Coordinates of N, CA and C in Angstrom, one line a residue:
M1 N 21.5 -16.5 2.5 CA 20.5 -17.4 3.1 C 19.6 -16.5 4.0
L2 N 20.2 -15.6 4.8 CA 19.5 -14.8 5.7 C 18.5 -13.9 4.9
H3 N 19.0 -13.5 3.7 CA 18.1 -12.6 2.9 C 16.8 -13.3 2.5
Y4 N 16.9 -14.6 2.2 CA 15.7 -15.4 1.8 C 14.8 -15.6 3.1
L5 N 15.4 -15.8 4.2 CA 14.7 -16.0 5.4 C 13.9 -14.7 5.8
L6 N 14.6 -13.6 5.7 CA 13.9 -12.3 6.0 C 12.8 -12.0 5.0
F7 N 13.0 -12.4 3.7 CA 12.0 -12.2 2.7 C 10.8 -13.0 3.1
F8 N 10.9 -14.3 3.4 CA 9.8 -15.1 3.7 C 9.1 -14.7 5.0
I9 N 9.8 -14.2 6.0 CA 9.2 -13.7 7.2 C 8.4 -12.5 6.9
F10 N 8.9 -11.5 6.2 CA 8.2 -10.2 5.9 C 7.0 -10.5 4.9
A11 N 7.2 -11.4 4.0 CA 6.1 -11.8 3.0 C 5.0 -12.5 3.8
G12 N 5.4 -13.4 4.7 CA 4.4 -14.1 5.5 C 3.6 -13.1 6.4
V13 N 4.3 -12.2 7.0 CA 3.6 -11.1 7.9 C 2.7 -10.3 7.0
C14 N 3.1 -10.0 5.8 CA 2.3 -9.2 4.9 C 1.0 -10.0 4.5
L15 N 1.2 -11.3 4.1 CA 0.0 -12.1 3.8 C -0.9 -12.3 5.0
A16 N -0.3 -12.5 6.1 CA -1.2 -12.7 7.3 C -2.0 -11.4 7.6
G17 N -1.3 -10.3 7.5 CA -2.0 -9.0 7.8 C -3.1 -8.8 6.8
A18 N -2.8 -9.1 5.5 CA -3.8 -9.0 4.5 C -5.0 -9.9 4.7
L19 N -4.8 -11.1 5.2 CA -5.9 -12.0 5.5 C -6.7 -11.5 6.7
F20 N -6.0 -11.0 7.7 CA -6.7 -10.4 8.9 C -7.5 -9.2 8.4
F21 N -6.9 -8.4 7.5 CA -7.7 -7.3 7.0 C -9.0 -7.7 6.3
L22 N -8.9 -8.8 5.6 CA -10.1 -9.2 4.8 C -11.2 -9.8 5.7
F23 N -10.7 -10.5 6.8 CA -11.7 -11.3 7.5 C -12.1 -10.7 8.9
Q24 N -11.6 -9.5 9.2 CA -12.0 -8.8 10.4 C -13.4 -8.3 10.3
R25 N -14.2 -8.3 11.3 CA -15.5 -7.8 11.3 C -15.5 -6.3 11.8
H26 N -14.6 -5.9 12.6 CA -14.5 -4.6 13.1 C -13.6 -3.7 12.3
P27 N -14.0 -2.6 11.8 CA -13.2 -1.7 10.9 C -11.9 -1.2 11.5
V28 N -11.9 -0.9 12.8 CA -10.6 -0.5 13.4 C -9.6 -1.6 13.3
N29 N -10.0 -2.8 13.6 CA -9.0 -3.9 13.5 C -8.6 -4.1 12.1
S30 N -9.5 -3.9 11.1 CA -9.1 -4.0 9.7 C -8.0 -3.0 9.4
A31 N -8.2 -1.8 9.8 CA -7.3 -0.7 9.6 C -5.9 -1.0 10.2
L32 N -5.9 -1.5 11.4 CA -4.7 -1.8 12.1 C -4.0 -3.0 11.4
S33 N -4.7 -3.9 10.8 CA -4.1 -5.0 10.0 C -3.5 -4.4 8.7
L34 N -4.1 -3.4 8.2 CA -3.6 -2.8 7.0 C -2.3 -2.1 7.3
I35 N -2.2 -1.5 8.5 CA -0.9 -0.9 8.9 C 0.2 -1.9 8.9
V36 N -0.1 -3.2 9.4 CA 0.9 -4.2 9.4 C 1.3 -4.6 8.0
V37 N 0.4 -4.6 7.1 CA 0.7 -4.9 5.7 C 1.6 -3.8 5.1
M38 N 1.3 -2.5 5.4 CA 2.1 -1.4 4.9 C 3.5 -1.5 5.5
G39 N 3.6 -1.8 6.8 CA 4.9 -1.9 7.4 C 5.8 -3.0 6.8
S40 N 5.2 -4.2 6.6 CA 5.9 -5.3 6.0 C 6.3 -5.0 4.6
L41 N 5.4 -4.3 3.8 CA 5.8 -4.0 2.5 C 7.0 -3.0 2.5
A42 N 7.0 -2.1 3.4 CA 8.2 -1.2 3.5 C 9.4 -2.0 3.8
A43 N 9.3 -3.0 4.7 CA 10.5 -3.8 4.9 C 11.0 -4.5 3.7
L44 N 10.0 -5.0 2.9 CA 10.4 -5.7 1.6 C 11.1 -4.7 0.6
F45 N 10.5 -3.4 0.6 CA 11.2 -2.4 -0.3 C 12.6 -2.1 0.2
L46 N 12.8 -2.1 1.5 CA 14.1 -1.8 2.1 C 15.0 -2.9 1.7
M47 N 14.6 -4.2 1.7 CA 15.4 -5.3 1.3 C 15.8 -5.2 -0.1
L48 N 15.0 -4.6 -0.9 CA 15.3 -4.5 -2.4 C 16.2 -3.3 -2.6
G49 N 16.5 -2.5 -1.6 CA 17.4 -1.4 -1.8 C 16.7 -0.1 -2.1
A50 N 15.4 -0.1 -2.0 CA 14.7 1.1 -2.4 C 14.3 1.9 -1.1
E51 N 15.3 2.6 -0.5 CA 15.1 3.2 0.8 C 14.1 4.3 0.7
F52 N 14.1 5.1 -0.4 CA 13.1 6.2 -0.5 C 11.7 5.6 -0.6
V53 N 11.5 4.6 -1.4 CA 10.1 4.0 -1.5 C 9.7 3.5 -0.1
A54 N 10.6 2.8 0.6 CA 10.3 2.3 1.9 C 9.9 3.4 2.9
A55 N 10.7 4.5 2.8 CA 10.4 5.7 3.7 C 9.0 6.3 3.4
V56 N 8.7 6.4 2.1 CA 7.4 7.0 1.7 C 6.3 6.0 2.1
Q57 N 6.5 4.7 2.0 CA 5.5 3.8 2.4 C 5.2 3.9 3.8
V58 N 6.2 4.1 4.7 CA 5.9 4.2 6.1 C 5.3 5.6 6.4
I59 N 5.9 6.7 5.9 CA 5.4 8.0 6.3 C 4.1 8.3 5.7
V60 N 3.9 8.1 4.4 CA 2.6 8.4 3.7 C 1.5 7.4 4.0
Y61 N 1.8 6.2 3.6 CA 0.7 5.2 3.7 C 0.5 4.7 5.1
A62 N 1.5 4.1 5.8 CA 1.3 3.6 7.1 C 1.1 4.7 8.1
G63 N 1.6 5.9 7.8 CA 1.4 7.0 8.8 C 0.1 7.8 8.5
A64 N 0.3 8.7 7.5 CA -0.8 9.7 7.2 C -2.1 9.1 6.8
V65 N -2.0 8.2 5.8 CA -3.3 7.7 5.2 C -4.0 6.8 6.2
M66 N -3.3 6.0 6.9 CA -4.0 5.1 7.9 C -4.5 5.9 9.1
V67 N -3.8 6.9 9.5 CA -4.4 7.8 10.5 C -5.7 8.4 10.1
L68 N -5.7 8.8 8.8 CA -6.9 9.4 8.2 C -8.0 8.3 8.2
F69 N -7.7 7.1 7.8 CA -8.7 6.0 7.7 C -9.3 5.8 9.1
I70 N -8.4 5.7 10.1 CA -8.9 5.4 11.5 C -9.7 6.6 12.0
F71 N -9.3 7.8 11.7 CA -10.0 9.0 12.1 C -11.4 8.9 11.5
V72 N -11.6 8.6 10.3 CA -12.9 8.6 9.6 C -13.7 7.4 10.2
I73 N -13.1 6.3 10.4 CA -13.8 5.2 11.0 C -14.4 5.5 12.4
M74 N -13.6 6.2 13.2 CA -14.0 6.6 14.6 C -15.0 7.7 14.5
L75 N -14.8 8.6 13.5 CA -15.8 9.7 13.4 C -17.2 9.2 13.0
L76 N -17.2 8.2 12.1 CA -18.5 7.7 11.7 C -19.0 6.7 12.7
N77 N -18.3 6.3 13.7 CA -18.7 5.4 14.8 C -19.2 4.1 14.2
A78 N -18.3 3.6 13.3 CA -18.7 2.3 12.6 C -18.5 1.2 13.6
G79 N -19.5 0.4 13.7 CA -19.5 -0.8 14.6 C -19.1 -2.0 13.8
E80 N -19.3 -3.1 14.5 CA -19.0 -4.4 13.8 C -19.9 -4.7 12.7
E81 N -19.3 -5.3 11.6 CA -20.1 -5.6 10.4 C -21.1 -6.7 10.7
E82 N -22.3 -6.5 10.1 CA -23.3 -7.6 10.2 C -22.9 -8.7 9.3
R83 N -23.3 -9.9 9.8 CA -23.1 -11.1 9.0 C -24.1 -11.2 7.9
T84 N -23.7 -11.4 6.7 CA -24.6 -11.6 5.6 C -24.4 -12.9 4.9
R85 N -25.3 -13.3 4.1 CA -25.2 -14.5 3.3 C -24.4 -14.2 2.1
G86 N -23.7 -15.2 1.5 CA -22.9 -15.0 0.3 C -23.8 -14.7 -0.9
S87 N -23.2 -14.0 -1.8 CA -23.9 -13.7 -3.0 C -23.6 -14.7 -4.1
K88 N -24.6 -15.2 -4.8 CA -24.4 -16.2 -5.9 C -23.6 -15.6 -7.0
V89 N -23.8 -14.3 -7.3 CA -23.0 -13.6 -8.4 C -21.5 -13.6 -8.0
A90 N -21.2 -13.3 -6.8 CA -19.8 -13.3 -6.4 C -19.2 -14.7 -6.5
L91 N -20.0 -15.7 -6.2 CA -19.5 -17.1 -6.4 C -19.4 -17.5 -7.8
I92 N -20.3 -17.1 -8.7 CA -20.3 -17.4 -10.1 C -19.1 -16.7 -10.8
L93 N -18.8 -15.5 -10.4 CA -17.7 -14.8 -11.0 C -16.4 -15.0 -10.3
G94 N -16.4 -15.3 -9.0 CA -15.2 -15.4 -8.2 C -14.4 -16.7 -8.4
V95 N -15.2 -17.8 -8.5 CA -14.5 -19.1 -8.7 C -13.8 -19.2 -10.0
P96 N -14.4 -18.9 -11.2 CA -13.6 -18.9 -12.4 C -12.4 -17.9 -12.4
G97 N -12.6 -16.7 -11.8 CA -11.5 -15.8 -11.7 C -10.4 -16.3 -10.9
L98 N -10.7 -17.0 -9.8 CA -9.7 -17.6 -9.0 C -8.9 -18.7 -9.7
I99 N -9.7 -19.5 -10.5 CA -9.0 -20.6 -11.3 C -8.1 -20.0 -12.3
V100 N -8.6 -18.9 -13.0 CA -7.7 -18.3 -14.0 C -6.5 -17.7 -13.3
F101 N -6.6 -17.1 -12.2 CA -5.5 -16.5 -11.5 C -4.5 -17.6 -11.1
F102 N -4.9 -18.7 -10.6 CA -3.9 -19.7 -10.2 C -3.3 -20.4 -11.5
C103 N -4.1 -20.5 -12.6 CA -3.5 -21.0 -13.8 C -2.4 -20.1 -14.3
L104 N -2.6 -18.8 -14.3 CA -1.6 -17.8 -14.7 C -0.4 -17.8 -13.8
M105 N -0.6 -18.0 -12.5 CA 0.5 -18.1 -11.6 C 1.3 -19.4 -11.8
Y106 N 0.7 -20.5 -12.1 CA 1.4 -21.7 -12.4 C 2.1 -21.6 -13.7
W107 N 1.5 -21.0 -14.7 CA 2.1 -20.8 -16.0 C 3.4 -19.9 -15.9
T108 N 3.3 -18.9 -15.1 CA 4.4 -18.0 -14.9 C 5.6 -18.6 -14.1
L109 N 5.2 -19.4 -13.1 CA 6.3 -20.0 -12.3 C 6.8 -21.3 -13.0
A110 N 6.1 -21.9 -13.8 CA 6.5 -23.2 -14.5 C 7.4 -22.9 -15.7
L111 N 7.3 -21.7 -16.3 CA 8.2 -21.4 -17.4 C 9.6 -21.4 -17.0
P112 N 10.5 -21.8 -17.9 CA 12.0 -21.6 -17.6 C 12.3 -20.1 -17.5
R113 N 13.2 -19.7 -16.7 CA 13.6 -18.3 -16.5 C 14.0 -17.6 -17.8
S114 N 14.5 -18.3 -18.7 CA 14.9 -17.6 -20.0 C 13.7 -17.1 -20.8
Q115 N 12.6 -17.8 -20.6 CA 11.4 -17.4 -21.4 C 10.6 -16.3 -20.7
V116 N 10.8 -16.2 -19.4 CA 10.1 -15.1 -18.6 C 10.6 -13.8 -18.9
G117 N 11.9 -13.7 -19.0 CA 12.6 -12.4 -19.3 C 13.4 -12.0 -18.0
H118 N 14.3 -11.1 -18.3 CA 15.1 -10.6 -17.2 C 15.3 -9.1 -17.4
V119 N 15.1 -8.4 -16.3 CA 15.3 -6.9 -16.3 C 16.4 -6.6 -15.4
S120 N 17.4 -5.9 -15.9 CA 18.5 -5.4 -15.0 C 18.3 -4.0 -14.7
I121 N 18.7 -3.6 -13.5 CA 18.5 -2.2 -13.1 C 19.5 -1.3 -13.9
G122 N 20.8 -1.7 -14.0 CA 21.7 -1.1 -14.8 C 21.8 0.4 -14.5
D123 N 21.7 1.2 -15.5 CA 21.9 2.7 -15.4 C 20.7 3.4 -14.8
F124 N 19.6 2.7 -14.6 CA 18.4 3.3 -14.0 C 18.4 3.4 -12.5
Y125 N 19.4 2.8 -11.8 CA 19.4 2.8 -10.4 C 19.7 4.3 -9.9
V126 N 18.9 4.8 -9.0 CA 19.0 6.1 -8.5 C 19.0 6.0 -7.0
S127 N 20.0 6.6 -6.3 CA 20.0 6.5 -4.9 C 19.1 7.6 -4.4
T128 N 18.8 7.6 -3.1 CA 18.0 8.6 -2.4 C 18.6 10.0 -2.5
Q129 N 19.9 10.0 -2.4 CA 20.7 11.3 -2.5 C 20.5 11.9 -3.9
Q130 N 20.6 11.0 -5.0 CA 20.5 11.5 -6.3 C 19.1 12.0 -6.6
L131 N 18.1 11.3 -6.0 CA 16.7 11.7 -6.2 C 16.5 13.0 -5.5
G132 N 17.0 13.2 -4.3 CA 16.8 14.5 -3.6 C 17.5 15.7 -4.4
I133 N 18.7 15.4 -4.9 CA 19.4 16.5 -5.7 C 18.6 16.8 -6.9
A134 N 18.0 15.8 -7.6 CA 17.2 16.1 -8.8 C 15.9 16.8 -8.5
L135 N 15.4 16.4 -7.3 CA 14.1 17.1 -6.9 C 14.3 18.5 -6.6
F136 N 15.3 18.9 -5.9 CA 15.5 20.3 -5.5 C 16.4 21.1 -6.5
R137 N 16.8 20.5 -7.5 CA 17.5 21.3 -8.6 C 16.7 21.4 -9.8
E138 N 16.5 20.3 -10.5 CA 15.8 20.3 -11.8 C 14.3 20.5 -11.6
F139 N 13.7 19.9 -10.6 CA 12.3 19.9 -10.4 C 11.8 20.7 -9.2
L140 N 12.5 21.8 -8.9 CA 12.2 22.6 -7.8 C 10.8 23.3 -8.0
L141 N 10.6 23.8 -9.2 CA 9.3 24.5 -9.4 C 8.1 23.6 -9.3
P142 N 8.1 22.4 -10.0 CA 6.9 21.5 -9.8 C 6.8 21.1 -8.3
F143 N 7.9 20.9 -7.6 CA 7.8 20.5 -6.2 C 7.2 21.6 -5.4
E144 N 7.5 22.8 -5.6 CA 7.0 23.9 -4.8 C 5.5 24.2 -5.2
V145 N 5.2 24.0 -6.5 CA 3.8 24.1 -6.9 C 2.9 23.1 -6.3
T146 N 3.4 21.9 -6.2 CA 2.7 20.8 -5.5 C 2.5 21.1 -4.1
S147 N 3.5 21.6 -3.4 CA 3.4 21.9 -2.0 C 2.4 23.0 -1.8
V148 N 2.3 24.0 -2.7 CA 1.3 25.1 -2.5 C -0.1 24.5 -2.8
L149 N -0.3 23.6 -3.7 CA -1.6 23.0 -4.0 C -2.0 22.2 -2.7
V150 N -1.1 21.4 -2.1 CA -1.5 20.7 -0.9 C -1.9 21.6 0.2
L151 N -1.1 22.8 0.4 CA -1.5 23.8 1.4 C -2.9 24.3 1.1
I152 N -3.2 24.6 -0.1 CA -4.5 25.2 -0.5 C -5.6 24.1 -0.2
A153 N -5.3 22.9 -0.5 CA -6.3 21.8 -0.2 C -6.6 21.7 1.3
I154 N -5.5 21.8 2.1 CA -5.7 21.7 3.6 C -6.5 22.9 4.1
M155 N -6.2 24.1 3.6 CA -7.0 25.3 4.0 C -8.4 25.2 3.6
G156 N -8.7 24.6 2.4 CA -10.1 24.4 2.0 C -10.8 23.4 2.8
A157 N -10.1 22.4 3.3 CA -10.7 21.4 4.2 C -11.1 22.0 5.5
V158 N -10.2 22.9 6.0 CA -10.4 23.5 7.3 C -11.6 24.5 7.1
V159 N -11.7 25.2 6.0 CA -12.8 26.1 5.8 C -14.1 25.4 5.7
L160 N -14.1 24.3 5.0 CA -15.4 23.5 4.9 C -15.8 22.9 6.2
A161 N -14.8 22.4 7.0 CA -15.1 21.8 8.3 C -15.7 22.9 9.3
R162 N -15.2 24.1 9.2 CA -15.7 25.2 10.1 C -17.1 25.6 9.7
R163 N -17.3 25.6 8.4 CA -18.6 26.1 7.8 C -19.7 25.1 8.3
E164 N -19.4 23.8 8.4 CA -20.5 22.8 8.8 C -20.8 23.0 10.2
R165 N -19.9 23.4 11.1 CA -20.1 23.6 12.5 C -21.1 24.7 12.8
H166 N -21.0 25.8 12.0 CA -21.8 27.0 12.3 C -23.2 26.8 11.7

């Protein structure tokens, strides 16, 4: 029972953060709302038993990517968004798309569970420890090549940033 309660709490926080993200006028507030979404998604991944995915969600997305977004927003000195009138094209395409989406959701939820299908994790379940062992034994060379490529990209960004200042 507690599992369901926690799921609904984190899913509600995720949906509320996504709605705040969509309807905020100030870009920094939108980015902070997106951090709330990323954090609640990490909690949902943790509830599913995917510790590695939850950790990556927090470290990479809620941490590094969102810090980069906020840095760019502040660097560009983006102010509050101006109010605009709605587009008729968006209304013409959005309303039928929304109707199709809700029809598909109803169709998926209304079908008996035997017709939807069932996927069992079975032999495909891998713990974080097994993933780390495979990463540093079998896939050590691709891991190291990826780290060197990331290092080269960082050095290139630093060189480009210094060149623009001079």
